Coordinates of C-alpha atoms and ligand atoms in Angstrom, one line a residue:
X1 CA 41.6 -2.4 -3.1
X2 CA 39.8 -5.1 -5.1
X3 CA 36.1 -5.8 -4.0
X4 CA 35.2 -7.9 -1.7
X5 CA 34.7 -11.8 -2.0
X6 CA 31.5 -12.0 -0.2
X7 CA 31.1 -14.7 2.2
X8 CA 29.5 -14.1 5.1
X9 CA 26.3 -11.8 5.0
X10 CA 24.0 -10.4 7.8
X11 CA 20.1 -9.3 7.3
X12 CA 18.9 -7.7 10.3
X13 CA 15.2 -7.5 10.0
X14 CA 13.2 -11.1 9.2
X15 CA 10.0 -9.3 7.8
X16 CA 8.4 -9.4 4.5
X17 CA 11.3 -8.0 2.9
X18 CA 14.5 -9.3 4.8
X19 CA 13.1 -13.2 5.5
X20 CA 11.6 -13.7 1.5
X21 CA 14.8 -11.8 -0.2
X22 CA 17.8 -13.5 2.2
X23 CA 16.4 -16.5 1.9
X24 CA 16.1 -16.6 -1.8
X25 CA 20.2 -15.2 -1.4
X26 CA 21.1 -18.1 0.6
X27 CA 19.2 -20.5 -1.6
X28 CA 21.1 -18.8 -4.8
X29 CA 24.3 -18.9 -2.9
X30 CA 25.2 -22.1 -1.5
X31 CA 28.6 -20.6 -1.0
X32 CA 27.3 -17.7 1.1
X33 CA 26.6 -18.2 5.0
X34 CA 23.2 -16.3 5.4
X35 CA 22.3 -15.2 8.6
X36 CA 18.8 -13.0 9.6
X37 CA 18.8 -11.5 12.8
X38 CA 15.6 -9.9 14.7
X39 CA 14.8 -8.6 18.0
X40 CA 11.4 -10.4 17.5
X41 CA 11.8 -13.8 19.7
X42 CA 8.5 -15.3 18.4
X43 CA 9.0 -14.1 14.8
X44 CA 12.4 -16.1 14.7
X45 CA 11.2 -19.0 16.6
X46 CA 8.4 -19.1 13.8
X47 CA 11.3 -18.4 11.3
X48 CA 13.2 -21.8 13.0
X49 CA 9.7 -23.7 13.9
X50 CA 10.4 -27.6 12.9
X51 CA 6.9 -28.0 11.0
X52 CA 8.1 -24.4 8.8
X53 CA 5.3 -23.0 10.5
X54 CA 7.0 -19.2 8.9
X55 CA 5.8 -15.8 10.6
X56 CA 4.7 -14.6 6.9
X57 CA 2.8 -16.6 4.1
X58 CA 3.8 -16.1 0.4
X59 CA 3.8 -18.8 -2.1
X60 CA 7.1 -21.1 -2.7
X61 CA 8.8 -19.1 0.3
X62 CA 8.4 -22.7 2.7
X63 CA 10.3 -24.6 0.2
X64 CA 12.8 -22.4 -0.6
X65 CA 13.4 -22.1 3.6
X66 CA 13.1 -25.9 3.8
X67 CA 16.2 -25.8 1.0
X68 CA 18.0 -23.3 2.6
X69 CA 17.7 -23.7 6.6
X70 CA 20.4 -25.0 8.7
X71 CA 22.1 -25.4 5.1
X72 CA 23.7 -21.7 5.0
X73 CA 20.3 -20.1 6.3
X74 CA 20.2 -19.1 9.9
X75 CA 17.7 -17.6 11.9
X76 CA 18.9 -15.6 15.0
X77 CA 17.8 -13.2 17.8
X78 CA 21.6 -12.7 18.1
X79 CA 22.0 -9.5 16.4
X80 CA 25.6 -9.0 17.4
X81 CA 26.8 -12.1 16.5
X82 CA 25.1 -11.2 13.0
X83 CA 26.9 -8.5 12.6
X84 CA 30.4 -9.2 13.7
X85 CA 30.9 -12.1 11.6
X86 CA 29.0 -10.6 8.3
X87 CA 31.1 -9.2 5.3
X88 CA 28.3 -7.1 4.0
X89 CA 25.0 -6.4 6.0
X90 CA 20.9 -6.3 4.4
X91 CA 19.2 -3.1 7.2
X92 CA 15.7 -4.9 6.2
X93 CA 14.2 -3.1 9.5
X94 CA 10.1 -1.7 9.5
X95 CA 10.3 2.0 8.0
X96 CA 6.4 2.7 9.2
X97 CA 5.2 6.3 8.5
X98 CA 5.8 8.7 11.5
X99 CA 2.9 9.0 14.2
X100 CA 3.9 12.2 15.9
X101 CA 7.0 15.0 16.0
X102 CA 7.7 16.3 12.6
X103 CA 6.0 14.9 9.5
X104 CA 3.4 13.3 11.3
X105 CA 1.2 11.0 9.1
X106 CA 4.0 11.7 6.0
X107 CA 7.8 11.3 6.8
X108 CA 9.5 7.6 7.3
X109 CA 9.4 6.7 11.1
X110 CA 14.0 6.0 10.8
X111 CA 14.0 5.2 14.5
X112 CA 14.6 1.2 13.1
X113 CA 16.8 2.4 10.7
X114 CA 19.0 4.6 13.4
X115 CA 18.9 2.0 15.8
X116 CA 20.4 -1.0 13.6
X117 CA 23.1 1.5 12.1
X118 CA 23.9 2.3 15.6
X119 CA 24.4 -1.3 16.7
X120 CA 26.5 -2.4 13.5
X121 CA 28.6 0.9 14.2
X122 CA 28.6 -0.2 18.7
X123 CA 29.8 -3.8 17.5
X124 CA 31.7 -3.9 14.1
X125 CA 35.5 -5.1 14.2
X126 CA 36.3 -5.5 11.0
X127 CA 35.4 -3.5 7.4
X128 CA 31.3 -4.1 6.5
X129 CA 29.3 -3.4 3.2
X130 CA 26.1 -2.0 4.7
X131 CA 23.3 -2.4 2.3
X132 CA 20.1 -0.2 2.9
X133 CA 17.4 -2.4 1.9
X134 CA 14.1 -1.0 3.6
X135 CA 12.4 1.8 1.6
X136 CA 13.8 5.1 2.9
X137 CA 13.7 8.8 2.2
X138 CA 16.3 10.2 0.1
X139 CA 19.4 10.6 1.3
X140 CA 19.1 8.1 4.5
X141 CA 22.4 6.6 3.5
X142 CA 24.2 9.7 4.2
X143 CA 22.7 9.5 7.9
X144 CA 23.6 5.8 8.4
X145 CA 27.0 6.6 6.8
X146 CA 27.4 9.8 9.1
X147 CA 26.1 7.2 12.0
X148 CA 28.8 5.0 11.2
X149 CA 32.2 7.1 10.9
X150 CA 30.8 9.1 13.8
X151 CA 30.8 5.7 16.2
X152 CA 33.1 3.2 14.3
X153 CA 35.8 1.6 16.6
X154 CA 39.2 2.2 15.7
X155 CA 38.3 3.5 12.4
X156 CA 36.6 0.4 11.0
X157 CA 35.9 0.9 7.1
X158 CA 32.4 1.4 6.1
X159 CA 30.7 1.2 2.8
X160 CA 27.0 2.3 2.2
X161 CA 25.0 0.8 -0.2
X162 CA 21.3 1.1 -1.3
X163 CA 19.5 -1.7 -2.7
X164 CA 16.4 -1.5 -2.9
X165 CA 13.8 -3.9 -3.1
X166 CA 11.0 -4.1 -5.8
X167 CA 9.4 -7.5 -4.6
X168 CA 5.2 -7.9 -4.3
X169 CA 3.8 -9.3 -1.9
X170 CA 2.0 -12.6 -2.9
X171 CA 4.7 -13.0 -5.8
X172 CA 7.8 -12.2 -3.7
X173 CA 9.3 -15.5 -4.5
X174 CA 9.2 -15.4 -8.0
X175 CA 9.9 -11.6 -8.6
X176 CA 12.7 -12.4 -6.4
X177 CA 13.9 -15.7 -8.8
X178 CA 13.8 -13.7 -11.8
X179 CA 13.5 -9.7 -11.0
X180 CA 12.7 -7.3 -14.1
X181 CA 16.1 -5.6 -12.2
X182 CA 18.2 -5.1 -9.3
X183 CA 19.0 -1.4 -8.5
X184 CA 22.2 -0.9 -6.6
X185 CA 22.9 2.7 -5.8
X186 CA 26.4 3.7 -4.1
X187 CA 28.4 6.7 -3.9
X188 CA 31.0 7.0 -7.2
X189 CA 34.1 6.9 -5.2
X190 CA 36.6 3.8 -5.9
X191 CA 35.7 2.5 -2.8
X192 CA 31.9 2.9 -3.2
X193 CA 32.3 1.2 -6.8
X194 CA 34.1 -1.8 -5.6
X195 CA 31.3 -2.2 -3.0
X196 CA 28.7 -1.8 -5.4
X197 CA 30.6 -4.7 -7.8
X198 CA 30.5 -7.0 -4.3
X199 CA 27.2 -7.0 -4.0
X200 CA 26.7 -7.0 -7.8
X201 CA 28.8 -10.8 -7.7
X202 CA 26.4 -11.7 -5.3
X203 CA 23.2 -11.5 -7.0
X204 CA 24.8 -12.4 -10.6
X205 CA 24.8 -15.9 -9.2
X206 CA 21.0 -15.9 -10.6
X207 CA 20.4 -12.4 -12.0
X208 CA 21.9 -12.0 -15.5
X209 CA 24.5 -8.7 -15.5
X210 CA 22.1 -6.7 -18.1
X211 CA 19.5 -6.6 -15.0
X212 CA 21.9 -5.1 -12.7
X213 CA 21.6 -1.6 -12.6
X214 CA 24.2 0.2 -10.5
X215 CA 23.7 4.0 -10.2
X216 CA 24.5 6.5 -7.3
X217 CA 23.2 6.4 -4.1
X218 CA 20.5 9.2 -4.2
X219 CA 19.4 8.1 -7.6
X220 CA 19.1 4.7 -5.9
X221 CA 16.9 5.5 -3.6
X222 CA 14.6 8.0 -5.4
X223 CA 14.1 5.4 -8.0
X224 CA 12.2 3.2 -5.2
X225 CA 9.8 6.0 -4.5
X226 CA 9.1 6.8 -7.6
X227 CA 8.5 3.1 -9.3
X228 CA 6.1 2.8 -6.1
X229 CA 4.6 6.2 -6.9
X230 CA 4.1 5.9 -10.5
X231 CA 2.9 2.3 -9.9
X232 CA -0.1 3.5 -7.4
X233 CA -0.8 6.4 -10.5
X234 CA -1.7 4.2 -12.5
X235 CA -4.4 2.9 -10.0
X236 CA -5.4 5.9 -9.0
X237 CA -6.2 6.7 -12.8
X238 CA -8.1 4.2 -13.6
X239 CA -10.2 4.3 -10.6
X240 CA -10.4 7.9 -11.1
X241 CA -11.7 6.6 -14.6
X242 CA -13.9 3.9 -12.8
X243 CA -16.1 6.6 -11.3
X244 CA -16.7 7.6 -15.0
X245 CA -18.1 4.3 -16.1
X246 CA -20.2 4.1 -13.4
X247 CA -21.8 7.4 -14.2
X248 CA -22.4 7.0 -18.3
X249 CA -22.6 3.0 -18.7
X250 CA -19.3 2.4 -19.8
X251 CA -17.3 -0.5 -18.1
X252 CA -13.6 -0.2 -17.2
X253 CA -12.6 -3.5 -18.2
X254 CA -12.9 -2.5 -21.6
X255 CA -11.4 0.5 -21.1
X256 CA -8.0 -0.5 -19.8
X257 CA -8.1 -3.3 -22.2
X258 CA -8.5 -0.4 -24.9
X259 CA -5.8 2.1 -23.5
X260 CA -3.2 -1.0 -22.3
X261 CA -3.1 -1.7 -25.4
X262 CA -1.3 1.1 -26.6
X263 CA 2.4 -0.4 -26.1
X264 CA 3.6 3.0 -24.5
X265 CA 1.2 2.2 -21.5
X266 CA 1.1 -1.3 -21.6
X267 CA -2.2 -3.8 -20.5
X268 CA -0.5 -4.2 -17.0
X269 CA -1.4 -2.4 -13.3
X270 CA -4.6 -1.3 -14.5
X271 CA -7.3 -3.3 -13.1
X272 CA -10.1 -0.8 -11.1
X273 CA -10.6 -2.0 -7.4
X274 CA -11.6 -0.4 -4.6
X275 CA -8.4 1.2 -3.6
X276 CA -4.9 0.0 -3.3
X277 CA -3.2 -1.4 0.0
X278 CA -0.2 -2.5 1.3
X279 CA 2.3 -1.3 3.1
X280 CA 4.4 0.5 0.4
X281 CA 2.2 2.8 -1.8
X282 CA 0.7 5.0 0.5
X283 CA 3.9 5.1 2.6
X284 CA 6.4 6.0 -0.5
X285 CA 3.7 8.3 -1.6
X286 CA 3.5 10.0 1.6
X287 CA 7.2 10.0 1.4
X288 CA 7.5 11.8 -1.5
X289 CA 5.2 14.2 -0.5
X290 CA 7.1 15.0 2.6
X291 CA 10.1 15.3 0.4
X292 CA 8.8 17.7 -2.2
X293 CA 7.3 20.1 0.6
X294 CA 10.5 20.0 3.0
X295 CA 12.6 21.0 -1.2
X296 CA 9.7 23.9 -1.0
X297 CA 8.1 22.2 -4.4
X298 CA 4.7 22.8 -3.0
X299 CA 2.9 22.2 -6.6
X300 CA 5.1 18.5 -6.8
X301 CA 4.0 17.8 -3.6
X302 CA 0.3 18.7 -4.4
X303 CA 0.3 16.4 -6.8
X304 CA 1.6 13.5 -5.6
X305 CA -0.7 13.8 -2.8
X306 CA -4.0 13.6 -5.1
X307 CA -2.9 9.8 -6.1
X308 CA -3.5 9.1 -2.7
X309 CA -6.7 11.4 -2.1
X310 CA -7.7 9.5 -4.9
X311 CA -7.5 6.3 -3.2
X312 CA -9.4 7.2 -0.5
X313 CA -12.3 8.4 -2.5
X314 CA -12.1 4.9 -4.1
X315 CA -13.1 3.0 -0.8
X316 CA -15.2 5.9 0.4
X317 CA -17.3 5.5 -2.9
X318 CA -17.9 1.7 -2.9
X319 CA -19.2 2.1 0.6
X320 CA -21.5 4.8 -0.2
X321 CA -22.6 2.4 -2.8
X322 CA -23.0 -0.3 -0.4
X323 CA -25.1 1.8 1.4
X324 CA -27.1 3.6 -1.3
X325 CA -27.8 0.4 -3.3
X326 CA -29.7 -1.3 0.4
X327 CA -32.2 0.9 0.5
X328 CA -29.8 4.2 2.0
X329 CA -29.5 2.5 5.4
X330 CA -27.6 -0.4 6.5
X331 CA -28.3 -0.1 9.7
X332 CA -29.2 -3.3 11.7
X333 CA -28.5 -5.3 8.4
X334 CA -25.8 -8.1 7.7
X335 CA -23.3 -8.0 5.6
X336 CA -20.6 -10.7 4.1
X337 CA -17.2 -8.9 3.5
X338 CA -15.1 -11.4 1.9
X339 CA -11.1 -10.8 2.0
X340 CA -9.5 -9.5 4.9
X341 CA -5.7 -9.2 3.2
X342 CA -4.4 -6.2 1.3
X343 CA -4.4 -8.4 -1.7
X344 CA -4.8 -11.9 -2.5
X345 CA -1.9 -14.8 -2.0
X346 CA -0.9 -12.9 1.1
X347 CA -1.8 -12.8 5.3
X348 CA -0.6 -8.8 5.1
X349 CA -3.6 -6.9 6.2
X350 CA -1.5 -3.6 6.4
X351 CA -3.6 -0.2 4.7
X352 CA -6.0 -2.9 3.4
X353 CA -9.4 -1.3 1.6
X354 CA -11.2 -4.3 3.7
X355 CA -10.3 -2.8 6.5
X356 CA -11.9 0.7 5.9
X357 CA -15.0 -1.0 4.2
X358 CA -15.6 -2.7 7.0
X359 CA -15.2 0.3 9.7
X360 CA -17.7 2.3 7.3
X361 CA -20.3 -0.6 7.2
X362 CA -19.5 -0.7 11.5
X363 CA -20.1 3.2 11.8
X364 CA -23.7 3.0 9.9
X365 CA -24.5 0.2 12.6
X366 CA -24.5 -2.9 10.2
X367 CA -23.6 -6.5 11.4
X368 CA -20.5 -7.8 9.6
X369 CA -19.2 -11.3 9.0
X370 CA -15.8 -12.1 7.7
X371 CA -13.6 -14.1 6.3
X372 CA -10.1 -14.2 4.6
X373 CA -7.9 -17.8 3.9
X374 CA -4.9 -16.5 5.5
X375 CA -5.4 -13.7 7.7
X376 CA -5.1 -14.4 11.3
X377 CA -8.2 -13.4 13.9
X378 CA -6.4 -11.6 16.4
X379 CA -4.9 -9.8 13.5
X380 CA -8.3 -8.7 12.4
X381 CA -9.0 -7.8 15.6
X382 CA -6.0 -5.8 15.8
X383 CA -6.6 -4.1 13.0
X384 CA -9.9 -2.8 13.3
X385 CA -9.5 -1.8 16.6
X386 CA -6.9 0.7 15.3
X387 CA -9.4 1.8 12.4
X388 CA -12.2 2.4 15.2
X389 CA -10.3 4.2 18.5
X390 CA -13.5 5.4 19.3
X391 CA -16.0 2.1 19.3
X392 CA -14.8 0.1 22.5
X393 CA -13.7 -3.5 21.4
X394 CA -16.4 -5.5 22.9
X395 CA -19.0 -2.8 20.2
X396 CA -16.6 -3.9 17.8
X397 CA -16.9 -7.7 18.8
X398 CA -21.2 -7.7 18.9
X399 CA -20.7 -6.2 15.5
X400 CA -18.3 -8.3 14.2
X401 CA -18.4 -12.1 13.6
X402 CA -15.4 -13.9 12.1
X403 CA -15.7 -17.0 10.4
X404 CA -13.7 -19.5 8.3
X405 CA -15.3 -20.5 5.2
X406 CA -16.9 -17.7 2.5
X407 CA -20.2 -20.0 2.1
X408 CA -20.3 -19.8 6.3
X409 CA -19.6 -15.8 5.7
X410 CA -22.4 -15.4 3.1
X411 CA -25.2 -17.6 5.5
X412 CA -28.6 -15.6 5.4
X413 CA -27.0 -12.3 4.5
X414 CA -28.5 -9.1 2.6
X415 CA -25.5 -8.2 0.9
X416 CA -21.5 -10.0 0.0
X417 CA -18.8 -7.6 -0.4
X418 CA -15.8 -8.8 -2.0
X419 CA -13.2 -6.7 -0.6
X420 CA -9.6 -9.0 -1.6
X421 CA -9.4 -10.9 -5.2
X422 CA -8.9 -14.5 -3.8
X423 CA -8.8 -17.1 -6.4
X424 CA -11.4 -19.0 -3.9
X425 CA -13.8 -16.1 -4.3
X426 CA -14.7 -17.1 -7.8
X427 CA -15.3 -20.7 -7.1
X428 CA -18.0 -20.5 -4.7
X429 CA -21.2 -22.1 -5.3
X430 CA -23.2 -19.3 -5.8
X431 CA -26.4 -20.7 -6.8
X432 CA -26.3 -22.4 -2.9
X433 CA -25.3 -18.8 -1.7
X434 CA -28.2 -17.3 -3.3
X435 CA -30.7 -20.1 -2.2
X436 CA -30.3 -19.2 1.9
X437 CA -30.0 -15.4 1.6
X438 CA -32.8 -13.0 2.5
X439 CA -34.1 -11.5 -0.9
X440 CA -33.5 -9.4 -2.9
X441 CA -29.5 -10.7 -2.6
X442 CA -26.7 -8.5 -3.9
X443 CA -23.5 -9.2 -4.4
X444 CA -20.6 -5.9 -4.6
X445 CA -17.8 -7.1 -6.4
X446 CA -14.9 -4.4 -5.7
X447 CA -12.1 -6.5 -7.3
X448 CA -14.0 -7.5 -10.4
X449 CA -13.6 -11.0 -10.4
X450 CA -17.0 -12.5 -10.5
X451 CA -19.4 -13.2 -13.5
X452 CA -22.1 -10.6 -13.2
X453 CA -23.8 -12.6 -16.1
X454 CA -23.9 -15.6 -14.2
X455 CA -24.8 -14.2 -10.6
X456 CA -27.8 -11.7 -12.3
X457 CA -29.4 -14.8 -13.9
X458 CA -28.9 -17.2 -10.8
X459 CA -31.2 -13.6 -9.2
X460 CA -28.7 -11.8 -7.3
X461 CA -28.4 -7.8 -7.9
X462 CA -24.9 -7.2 -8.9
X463 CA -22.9 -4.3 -8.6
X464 CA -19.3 -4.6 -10.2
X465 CA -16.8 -1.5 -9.6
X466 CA -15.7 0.8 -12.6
X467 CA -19.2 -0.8 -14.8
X468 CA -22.3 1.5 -15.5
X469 CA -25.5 1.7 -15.3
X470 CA -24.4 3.7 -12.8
X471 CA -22.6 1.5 -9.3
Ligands
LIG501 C1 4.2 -2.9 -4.3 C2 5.1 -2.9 -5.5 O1 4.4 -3.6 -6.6 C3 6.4 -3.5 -5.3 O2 7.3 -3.4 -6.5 C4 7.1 -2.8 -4.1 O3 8.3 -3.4 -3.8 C5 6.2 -2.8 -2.9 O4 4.9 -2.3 -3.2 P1 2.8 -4.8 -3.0 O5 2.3 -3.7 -2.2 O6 3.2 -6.0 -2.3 O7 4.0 -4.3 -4.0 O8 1.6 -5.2 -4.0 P2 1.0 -4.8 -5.4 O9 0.8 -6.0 -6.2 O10 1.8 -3.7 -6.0 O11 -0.4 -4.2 -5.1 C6 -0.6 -3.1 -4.3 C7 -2.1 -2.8 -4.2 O12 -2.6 -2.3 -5.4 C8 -3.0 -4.0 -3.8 O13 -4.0 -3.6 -2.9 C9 -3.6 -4.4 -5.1 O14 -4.8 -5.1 -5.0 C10 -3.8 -3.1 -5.8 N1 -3.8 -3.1 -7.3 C11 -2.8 -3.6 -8.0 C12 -4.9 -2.6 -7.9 O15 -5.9 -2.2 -7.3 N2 -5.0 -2.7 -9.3 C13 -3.9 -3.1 -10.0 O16 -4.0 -3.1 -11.3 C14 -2.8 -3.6 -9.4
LIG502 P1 9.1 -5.0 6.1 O1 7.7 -5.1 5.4 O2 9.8 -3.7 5.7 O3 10.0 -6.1 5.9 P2 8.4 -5.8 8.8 O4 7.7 -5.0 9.9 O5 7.7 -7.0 8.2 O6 8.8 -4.7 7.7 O7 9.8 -6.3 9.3 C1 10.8 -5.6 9.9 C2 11.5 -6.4 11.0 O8 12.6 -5.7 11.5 C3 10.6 -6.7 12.2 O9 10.5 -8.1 12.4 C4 11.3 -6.0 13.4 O10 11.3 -6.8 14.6 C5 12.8 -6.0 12.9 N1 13.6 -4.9 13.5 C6 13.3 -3.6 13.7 N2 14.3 -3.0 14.3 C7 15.3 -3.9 14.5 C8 16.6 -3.8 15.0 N3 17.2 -2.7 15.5 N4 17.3 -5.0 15.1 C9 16.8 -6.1 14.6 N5 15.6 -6.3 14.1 C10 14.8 -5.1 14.0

């Protein structure tokens, strides 16, 4: 059997992986109908909204959906339908880290995962490529496939794929226009090769063939972890390093700068900051973790697990120094914190360092103002309620003031916290900043984007993450 022509393909999932990536499909492949499909009746109406008023923000994604929409991009709550008509299917479901039950806090909550293989198995007539696109353990593929075969009507042909994606948030559009590669993993069989070369056609519309890496399935899907774990290494190194050059007066800058430059480790991914977010390191990391132990490598596991302990000291060191630098109490006193998101050029607040700065500064009894250029309130909301179970949310609310300009965040404050690198951040007029706050005025940059020669000489106290004297 020759592969398939693809024509016809199914996402189910319209998050920040499956809305971003199928779109950017559908806008590569005016030949292909694109459909995404979600249970989430508000997040496709947003998805379909007239004004492009889209459930996520990430730069260049509205234009490629105003491209793309109602030309062979559809937006559906009509999963079945999806499904039915699709050649080959994107699973582009939420993989969240599990609650409760077994691996609590490590394994890969596949409940989504199941629940979508089970419906494409329930309604499939006709043979489907079904691509595994969310991060997953290794070896998920073998579930959905034995999902499949186990419920398929009248023996309907299945192929498993897994594709991972490598996109970041804030850049998604452009890692997606031009990716460093795209992994496809299937099994070696005829069949799963052929299924592997379908998908391959597909993305060689834009991708050129050298970046198109097709290996086997586990490979496929370790490879996701790993490029995740090694990427949040690298973090956790050079903050590890950070807390060096605060304690002997070197600065990290120069540091990284010094060891990037060797051209085995290369300049980039190695910027100190407070700790690393989102909603794939800590996961995959977890992951891998819960992998090694349940393969009885206790010392693999143990290891992997410091890159996150590691993180974690991070955030708990800058707000120790928050605290130690205003006198050892911030009790009663008011603090900016300035970034809400995980990172800048995105509204994705998920594992973001803000978010544990600020429950720290809550806990010591501080007043906290803030304010982020895309995040939603109720999202903030949200997401320190979650981060405080046992502070009722009205505490939270006296504590907590929102607001939705920095210089309104930084009014008659003791301290700013930058918690998210936003470009904004560096443009704000600091000398008017300085003028109405209570004195002495400091200013903790966690994401080292300020000028710390500039704010000491306007009179501000300046502590910068990873530079000596001593944080
Ligand atoms: C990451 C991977 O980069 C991507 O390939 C994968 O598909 C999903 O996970 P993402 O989480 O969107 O992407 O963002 P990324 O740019 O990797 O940043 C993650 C976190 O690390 C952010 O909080 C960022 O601020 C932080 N970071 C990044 C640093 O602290 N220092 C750095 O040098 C780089
Ligand atoms: P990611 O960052 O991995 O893209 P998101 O949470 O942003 O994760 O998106 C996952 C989407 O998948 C959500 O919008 C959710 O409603 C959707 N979803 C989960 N399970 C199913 C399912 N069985 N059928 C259709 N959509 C689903």
């Amino acid at each position: 059997m020759a592969p398939v022509q693809v024509k016809k393909i199914c996402c189910i999932g319209a998050g920040y992986v499956g809305g971003p990536t199928c779109a950017v499909i559908a806008l590569k492949c005016p030949h292909i109908q694109v459909t995404i499909v979600d249970l989430n009746q508000a997040r496709v109406d947003a998805w379909n909204s007239p004004d492009f008023n889209l459930p996520i923000y990430e730069p260049g994604l509205e234009d490629v959906v105003r491209q793309a929409r109602g030309r062979n991009l559809f937006f559906s709550t009509d999963v079945d339908k999806g499904i039915r008509e699709a050649d080959l299917i994107f699973v582009s479901v939420n993989t969240p880290t599990k609650k409760s039950g077994v691996g609590a806090g490590f394994a890969a909550d596949l409940n989504y995962v199941e629940s979508a293989t089970r419906r494409i198995a329930a309604v499939a007539t006709s043979p489907k490529i079904v691509v595994e696109k969310s991060t997953v353990p290794c070896r998920t593929a073998e579930s959905m496939r034995t999902i499949l075969e186990a419920n398929s009507k009248d023996g309907v042909r299945f192929d498993i794929l897994s594709n991972p994606e490598f996109l970041a948030e804030g850049t998604a559009i452009a890692d997606l226009f031009s990716p460093d590669r795209v992994l496809i993993g299937s099994l070696q069989s005829q069949e799963g090769k052929d299924a592997c070369a379908a998908l391959a056609s597909v993305y060689a519309n834009w991708v050129p063939r050298e970046r198109i890496l097709t290996v086997g399935l586990w490979s496929s899907e370790l490879s996701k972890l790993a490029a995740n774990a090694m990427l949040a290494q690298r973090i956790s190194s050079v903050n590890a390093l950070s807390a060096i050059c605060e304690a002997t007066g070197a600065n990290i800058d120069e540091v990284a700068h010094a060891v990037g430059f060797d051209s085995r480790i290369g300049p980039k991914f190695l910027r100190a900051s407070v700790g690393f977010g989102g909603s794939c390191f800590q996961k995959d990391i977890l992951n891998l973790v819960y992998l090694s132990e349940s393969l009885h490598l206790p010392q693999v596991a143990e290891y992997w697990r410091q890159v996150v302990e590691m993180n974690e000291y991070q955030k708990k060191r800058f707000s120790k120094t928050v605290v130690d630098t205003l006198f050892n109490t911030i009790t009663g006193k008011h603090i900016a914190v300035l970034g809400f998101a995980f990172k800048a050029d995105t509204g994705d607040t998920r594992e973001s360092a803000s978010i544990t700065l600020i429950r720290d500064f809550l806990l010591e009894r501080a007043y906290v103002t803030v304010y982020d250029p895309k995040v939603e309130e109720d999202q903030m909301w949200m997401d320190l309620a979650e981060a405080l179970p046992s502070m009722p949310l009205e505490q939270i609310k006296k504590q907590v003031t929102i607001v939705h300009s920095a210089l309104d965040a930084c009014k008659q404050k003791e301290a700013i916290v930058i918690a998210t690198e936003w470009k904004e951040f560096k443009e704000i007029d600091w000398e008017a900043v300085y003028a109405q706050m209570s004195k002495p005025a400091f200013v903790f940059d966690g994401r080292m984007i300020l000028d710390e020669a500039k704010l000491k000489k306007i009179g501000f106290t300046v502590k910068v993450i990873g530079r000596g004297d001593r944080l």
